[in-house]
GROMACS .gro file of C-alpha atoms in nm:
model
  290
    1MET     CA    1  -0.209   1.540  -0.008
    2MET     CA    2  -0.212   1.787   0.279
    3LEU     CA    3  -0.354   2.141   0.273
    4ILE     CA    4  -0.195   2.393   0.512
    5VAL     CA    5  -0.371   2.726   0.551
    6GLU     CA    6  -0.250   3.034   0.738
    7SER     CA    7  -0.514   3.307   0.750
    8GLY     CA    8  -0.482   3.665   0.866
    9ALA     CA    9  -0.697   3.974   0.837
   10THR     CA   10  -0.552   4.087   0.503
   11LYS     CA   11  -0.432   3.767   0.333
   12THR     CA   12  -0.456   3.390   0.348
   13ASP     CA   13  -0.167   3.166   0.243
   14TRP     CA   14  -0.260   2.817   0.119
   15CYS     CA   15  -0.006   2.541   0.057
   16ALA     CA   16  -0.080   2.200  -0.092
   17VAL     CA   17   0.198   1.959  -0.005
   18ALA     CA   18   0.284   1.591   0.014
   19PRO     CA   19   0.608   1.402   0.086
   20GLY     CA   20   0.834   1.408  -0.217
   21VAL     CA   21   0.615   1.661  -0.401
   22GLU     CA   22   0.700   2.025  -0.465
   23PRO     CA   23   0.465   2.248  -0.262
   24VAL     CA   24   0.204   2.450  -0.452
   25ASN     CA   25   0.120   2.790  -0.300
   26VAL     CA   26  -0.186   3.009  -0.344
   27ARG     CA   27  -0.269   3.345  -0.183
   28THR     CA   28  -0.623   3.477  -0.138
   29PRO     CA   29  -0.782   3.762   0.060
   30GLY     CA   30  -0.784   3.724   0.438
   31MET     CA   31  -1.072   3.578   0.635
   32ASN     CA   32  -1.213   3.705   0.962
   33LEU     CA   33  -1.398   3.397   1.079
   34ALA     CA   34  -1.576   3.584   1.357
   35THR     CA   35  -1.739   3.851   1.141
   36MET     CA   36  -1.730   3.739   0.777
   37PRO     CA   37  -2.055   3.613   0.620
   38GLN     CA   38  -2.071   3.246   0.524
   39GLU     CA   39  -2.099   3.327   0.153
   40SER     CA   40  -1.781   3.538   0.163
   41ILE     CA   41  -1.588   3.257   0.334
   42GLU     CA   42  -1.713   3.010   0.075
   43GLU     CA   43  -1.614   3.242  -0.210
   44ILE     CA   44  -1.256   3.272  -0.083
   45VAL     CA   45  -1.221   2.898  -0.021
   46ARG     CA   46  -1.351   2.817  -0.368
   47GLU     CA   47  -1.113   3.072  -0.519
   48ALA     CA   48  -0.819   2.888  -0.358
   49VAL     CA   49  -0.947   2.544  -0.460
   50SER     CA   50  -0.998   2.662  -0.818
   51ALA     CA   51  -0.640   2.790  -0.832
   52PHE     CA   52  -0.508   2.459  -0.697
   53ARG     CA   53  -0.709   2.255  -0.945
   54LYS     CA   54  -0.554   2.450  -1.230
   55GLU     CA   55  -0.223   2.317  -1.097
   56GLY     CA   56  -0.362   1.963  -1.086
   57VAL     CA   57  -0.369   1.931  -0.707
   58VAL     CA   58  -0.615   1.907  -0.413
   59ASP     CA   59  -0.838   1.634  -0.556
   60ASP     CA   60  -0.691   1.385  -0.307
   61VAL     CA   61  -0.665   1.602   0.007
   62ALA     CA   62  -0.657   1.383   0.319
   63GLU     CA   63  -0.569   1.651   0.577
   64VAL     CA   64  -0.650   2.019   0.621
   65HIS     CA   65  -0.463   2.223   0.884
   66PHE     CA   66  -0.619   2.568   0.921
   67TYR     CA   67  -0.456   2.839   1.134
   68ALA     CA   68  -0.616   3.178   1.194
   69ALA     CA   69  -0.564   3.487   1.409
   70GLY     CA   70  -0.816   3.510   1.690
   71LEU     CA   71  -0.926   3.148   1.660
   72ILE     CA   72  -0.991   3.029   2.014
   73VAL     CA   73  -0.966   2.654   2.059
   74ALA     CA   74  -1.074   2.526   2.401
   75ASP     CA   75  -0.908   2.220   2.554
   76GLY     CA   76  -1.043   1.907   2.390
   77GLU     CA   77  -1.237   2.106   2.130
   78LYS     CA   78  -1.189   2.001   1.768
   79LEU     CA   79  -1.421   2.253   1.605
   80PRO     CA   80  -1.407   2.608   1.746
   81ARG     CA   81  -1.730   2.806   1.725
   82GLN     CA   82  -1.573   3.065   1.491
   83ALA     CA   83  -1.478   2.793   1.242
   84ARG     CA   84  -1.816   2.621   1.203
   85GLY     CA   85  -1.908   2.802   0.883
   86LEU     CA   86  -1.564   2.739   0.736
   87ASP     CA   87  -1.580   2.373   0.836
   88THR     CA   88  -1.906   2.328   0.646
   89VAL     CA   89  -1.745   2.466   0.330
   90LEU     CA   90  -1.425   2.264   0.362
   91ARG     CA   91  -1.606   1.936   0.428
   92SER     CA   92  -1.823   1.988   0.121
   93LEU     CA   93  -1.507   2.024  -0.089
   94PHE     CA   94  -1.292   1.762   0.086
   95PRO     CA   95  -1.527   1.491   0.216
   96GLY     CA   96  -1.348   1.249   0.444
   97ALA     CA   97  -1.047   1.476   0.502
   98GLU     CA   98  -0.918   1.515   0.857
   99MET     CA   99  -0.962   1.875   0.975
  100GLU     CA  100  -0.754   2.067   1.230
  101TYR     CA  101  -0.823   2.424   1.341
  102ALA     CA  102  -0.572   2.619   1.549
  103SER     CA  103  -0.478   2.972   1.654
  104ASP     CA  104  -0.203   3.187   1.507
  105LEU     CA  105  -0.007   3.132   1.828
  106LEU     CA  106   0.016   2.758   1.768
  107ASP     CA  107   0.084   2.835   1.403
  108ALA     CA  108   0.385   3.052   1.498
  109ALA     CA  109   0.509   2.807   1.761
  110ARG     CA  110   0.503   2.512   1.522
  111ALA     CA  111   0.667   2.717   1.248
  112VAL     CA  112   0.964   2.835   1.457
  113CYS     CA  113   0.997   2.560   1.720
  114GLY     CA  114   0.879   2.248   1.540
  115HIS     CA  115   0.851   1.970   1.797
  116LYS     CA  116   1.094   2.133   2.042
  117PRO     CA  117   1.015   2.361   2.338
  118GLY     CA  118   1.068   2.730   2.284
  119ILE     CA  119   0.926   3.080   2.285
  120ALA     CA  120   0.739   3.205   1.979
  121ALA     CA  121   0.698   3.576   1.908
  122ILE     CA  122   0.459   3.721   1.651
  123MET     CA  123   0.581   4.064   1.541
  124GLY     CA  124   0.375   4.210   1.260
  125THR     CA  125   0.139   4.506   1.268
  126GLY     CA  126   0.046   4.374   1.612
  127SER     CA  127   0.236   4.138   1.840
  128ASN     CA  128   0.184   3.830   2.052
  129SER     CA  129   0.396   3.563   2.217
  130CYS     CA  130   0.379   3.227   2.387
  131LEU     CA  131   0.574   2.949   2.555
  132TYR     CA  132   0.546   2.619   2.368
  133ASP     CA  133   0.634   2.278   2.513
  134GLY     CA  134   0.687   2.105   2.179
  135GLU     CA  135   0.321   2.006   2.145
  136LYS     CA  136   0.101   2.286   2.275
  137VAL     CA  137   0.101   2.645   2.396
  138VAL     CA  138   0.145   2.637   2.774
  139LYS     CA  139   0.166   3.010   2.849
  140ASN     CA  140   0.058   3.327   2.672
  141VAL     CA  141   0.117   3.684   2.782
  142ARG     CA  142  -0.184   3.859   2.634
  143SER     CA  143  -0.122   4.095   2.344
  144ALA     CA  144  -0.398   4.335   2.462
  145GLY     CA  145  -0.423   4.502   2.120
  146PHE     CA  146  -0.279   4.824   1.983
  147ILE     CA  147  -0.426   5.049   2.254
  148LEU     CA  148  -0.321   4.851   2.561
  149GLY     CA  149  -0.035   4.645   2.421
  150ASP     CA  150   0.107   4.517   2.091
  151GLU     CA  151   0.456   4.619   2.203
  152GLY     CA  152   0.716   4.541   1.938
  153GLY     CA  153   0.470   4.569   1.649
  154GLY     CA  154   0.437   4.818   1.368
  155ALA     CA  155   0.114   4.974   1.495
  156ARG     CA  156   0.269   5.034   1.838
  157LEU     CA  157   0.561   5.218   1.675
  158GLY     CA  158   0.317   5.427   1.473
  159ARG     CA  159   0.114   5.504   1.785
  160MET     CA  160   0.423   5.612   1.981
  161PHE     CA  161   0.534   5.841   1.699
  162MET     CA  162   0.187   5.985   1.634
  163SER     CA  163   0.134   6.062   2.001
  164ASP     CA  164   0.460   6.257   2.008
  165PHE     CA  165   0.378   6.429   1.679
  166LEU     CA  166   0.040   6.554   1.799
  167LYS     CA  167   0.197   6.686   2.120
  168GLY     CA  168   0.478   6.865   1.938
  169LEU     CA  169   0.750   6.634   2.069
  170VAL     CA  170   0.891   6.513   1.735
  171PRO     CA  171   1.206   6.714   1.653
  172GLU     CA  172   1.267   6.905   1.331
  173PRO     CA  173   1.307   6.843   1.046
  174VAL     CA  174   1.136   6.506   1.102
  175SER     CA  175   0.812   6.668   1.218
  176SER     CA  176   0.785   6.898   0.915
  177ASP     CA  177   0.878   6.619   0.674
  178PHE     CA  178   0.611   6.396   0.824
  179ALA     CA  179   0.345   6.668   0.791
  180LYS     CA  180   0.440   6.715   0.424
  181ASP     CA  181   0.426   6.345   0.339
  182PHE     CA  182   0.098   6.257   0.513
  183GLU     CA  183  -0.243   6.407   0.582
  184VAL     CA  184  -0.204   6.422   0.958
  185ASP     CA  185  -0.402   6.716   1.085
  186TYR     CA  186  -0.546   6.652   1.430
  187MET     CA  187  -0.904   6.572   1.326
  188THR     CA  188  -0.795   6.334   1.048
  189VAL     CA  189  -0.578   6.138   1.290
  190VAL     CA  190  -0.848   6.124   1.558
  191GLN     CA  191  -1.106   6.010   1.301
  192ASN     CA  192  -0.882   5.728   1.176
  193VAL     CA  193  -0.771   5.611   1.519
  194TYR     CA  194  -1.097   5.634   1.713
  195ARG     CA  195  -1.362   5.591   1.445
  196GLY     CA  196  -1.184   5.426   1.154
  197ASP     CA  197  -1.242   5.069   1.040
  198ALA     CA  198  -0.876   4.965   1.077
  199PRO     CA  199  -0.696   5.187   1.332
  200SER     CA  200  -0.415   4.938   1.390
  201LYS     CA  201  -0.345   4.913   1.018
  202TYR     CA  202  -0.359   5.294   0.991
  203LEU     CA  203  -0.101   5.347   1.265
  204GLY     CA  204   0.115   5.066   1.132
  205SER     CA  205   0.121   5.227   0.788
  206PHE     CA  206   0.355   5.497   0.923
  207ALA     CA  207   0.616   5.247   1.043
  208PRO     CA  208   0.813   5.219   0.714
  209TRP     CA  209   0.848   5.599   0.696
  210ILE     CA  210   0.967   5.615   1.055
  211LEU     CA  211   1.217   5.334   1.008
  212GLU     CA  212   1.373   5.504   0.705
  213ARG     CA  213   1.509   5.759   0.954
  214TYR     CA  214   1.647   5.507   1.203
  215GLU     CA  215   2.010   5.557   1.103
  216THR     CA  216   2.001   5.936   1.075
  217CYS     CA  217   1.779   6.055   1.361
  218GLU     CA  218   1.854   5.988   1.727
  219TYR     CA  219   1.492   6.050   1.826
  220VAL     CA  220   1.368   5.786   1.581
  221ARG     CA  221   1.641   5.543   1.682
  222ASP     CA  222   1.544   5.572   2.049
  223LEU     CA  223   1.174   5.529   1.965
  224VAL     CA  224   1.227   5.218   1.753
  225GLU     CA  225   1.453   5.056   2.011
  226GLN     CA  226   1.217   5.143   2.296
  227ASN     CA  227   0.933   4.968   2.113
  228PHE     CA  228   1.138   4.647   2.101
  229LYS     CA  229   1.260   4.689   2.459
  230ASP     CA  230   0.900   4.718   2.576
  231PHE     CA  231   0.815   4.391   2.402
  232ILE     CA  232   1.105   4.218   2.573
  233GLU     CA  233   1.035   4.370   2.915
  234ARG     CA  234   0.657   4.332   2.913
  235ALA     CA  235   0.619   4.004   2.724
  236LEU     CA  236   0.929   3.794   2.658
  237LYS     CA  237   1.078   3.831   3.008
  238GLN     CA  238   0.766   3.667   3.151
  239TYR     CA  239   0.895   3.344   2.997
  240ASP     CA  240   1.227   3.180   3.083
  241ILE     CA  241   1.439   3.353   2.818
  242SER     CA  242   1.757   3.217   2.975
  243ARG     CA  243   1.640   2.862   2.908
  244TYR     CA  244   1.444   2.876   2.583
  245PRO     CA  245   1.533   3.017   2.240
  246VAL     CA  246   1.301   3.272   2.082
  247GLY     CA  247   1.165   3.233   1.729
  248VAL     CA  248   1.014   3.533   1.551
  249ILE     CA  249   0.736   3.532   1.292
  250GLY     CA  250   0.608   3.847   1.122
  251GLY     CA  251   0.702   4.094   0.854
  252PHE     CA  252   0.779   4.379   1.094
  253GLY     CA  253   1.009   4.177   1.318
  254TYR     CA  254   1.179   4.009   1.023
  255ALA     CA  255   1.239   4.336   0.835
  256ASN     CA  256   1.397   4.486   1.148
  257ARG     CA  257   1.575   4.174   1.272
  258ALA     CA  258   1.915   4.346   1.297
  259ILE     CA  259   1.771   4.613   1.528
  260LEU     CA  260   1.581   4.352   1.728
  261GLU     CA  261   1.896   4.142   1.776
  262LYS     CA  262   2.088   4.451   1.888
  263VAL     CA  263   1.822   4.544   2.144
  264ALA     CA  264   1.788   4.184   2.267
  265GLU     CA  265   2.161   4.117   2.314
  266PRO     CA  266   2.190   4.268   2.666
  267TYR     CA  267   1.903   4.044   2.778
  268GLY     CA  268   2.088   3.730   2.669
  269ILE     CA  269   1.810   3.630   2.430
  270ARG     CA  270   1.897   3.357   2.180
  271PHE     CA  271   1.703   3.371   1.853
  272SER     CA  272   1.640   3.040   1.681
  273THR     CA  273   1.447   3.142   1.370
  274MET     CA  274   1.322   3.464   1.214
  275ALA     CA  275   1.079   3.456   0.923
  276ALA     CA  276   0.835   3.696   0.761
  277THR     CA  277   0.562   3.433   0.731
  278PRO     CA  278   0.509   3.097   0.900
  279ILE     CA  279   0.398   2.892   0.600
  280GLU     CA  280   0.741   2.746   0.516
  281GLY     CA  281   0.798   2.642   0.877
  282LEU     CA  282   0.450   2.489   0.894
  283VAL     CA  283   0.521   2.279   0.585
  284GLU     CA  284   0.841   2.152   0.747
  285TYR     CA  285   0.651   2.078   1.068
  286HIS     CA  286   0.368   1.885   0.905
  287LEU     CA  287   0.605   1.687   0.685
  288GLY     CA  288   0.789   1.580   0.999
  289ARG     CA  289   1.114   1.753   0.911
  290LYS     CA  290   1.114   1.991   1.206
   0.00000   0.00000   0.00000
């Protein structure tokens, strides 16, 4: 039995799988390995294991593949510093199991490219990208976060719109409708963006509202398309997009795949795969089907 784990800030997807056996999936809260206390990590892991045991699985786990955002794995390093607490918990539950820890970039690359070379793009609330040679990530254009980067992501779209809104550049009736639907006085916005616990999530929360007006408002249409163009120009074009296909992972990119394909067409970009989450692709990869 193999346990594949894909952990983000808000949720963690767990999948117990073996050849010829139907996968069993569990979802728990997300884990920030860099900041979360050991006892909180252990509580989440035990919650997942308990759910699996109710399904009659995980007692014979031989491999654990754990992927997480922000997990930095140095060359030749098997146990990243951020994963030491997690490793202690997992080894107590699965003694003798082989452990692998990897970043969300490798997670995305394996999910969309399998064992073939390609470009992987993460397009969720934030964004990231890499060139993958079929085994490892060989180039990464830094995301730089929602303030300095994250082009193509939901938070970036929210930031672009909010900046225009605060400066009076959003046309009517969109501006008035936005002010009616959200508490967006100047001080509230500044507090959430500069002093809030989750500014990226806050800005990204406006993206669905903005996108509802894509078809009917030229201003919104231009803004949405510019966000994707910036991702292509500032990230994807730094790889050889004429040679390698691009696979996309992330709810924001997947939900807006038709717009993304439209924007990408003049650049000659070929998309291989688009998926909201990587877990299905990771299962295929680890079972040797991809």
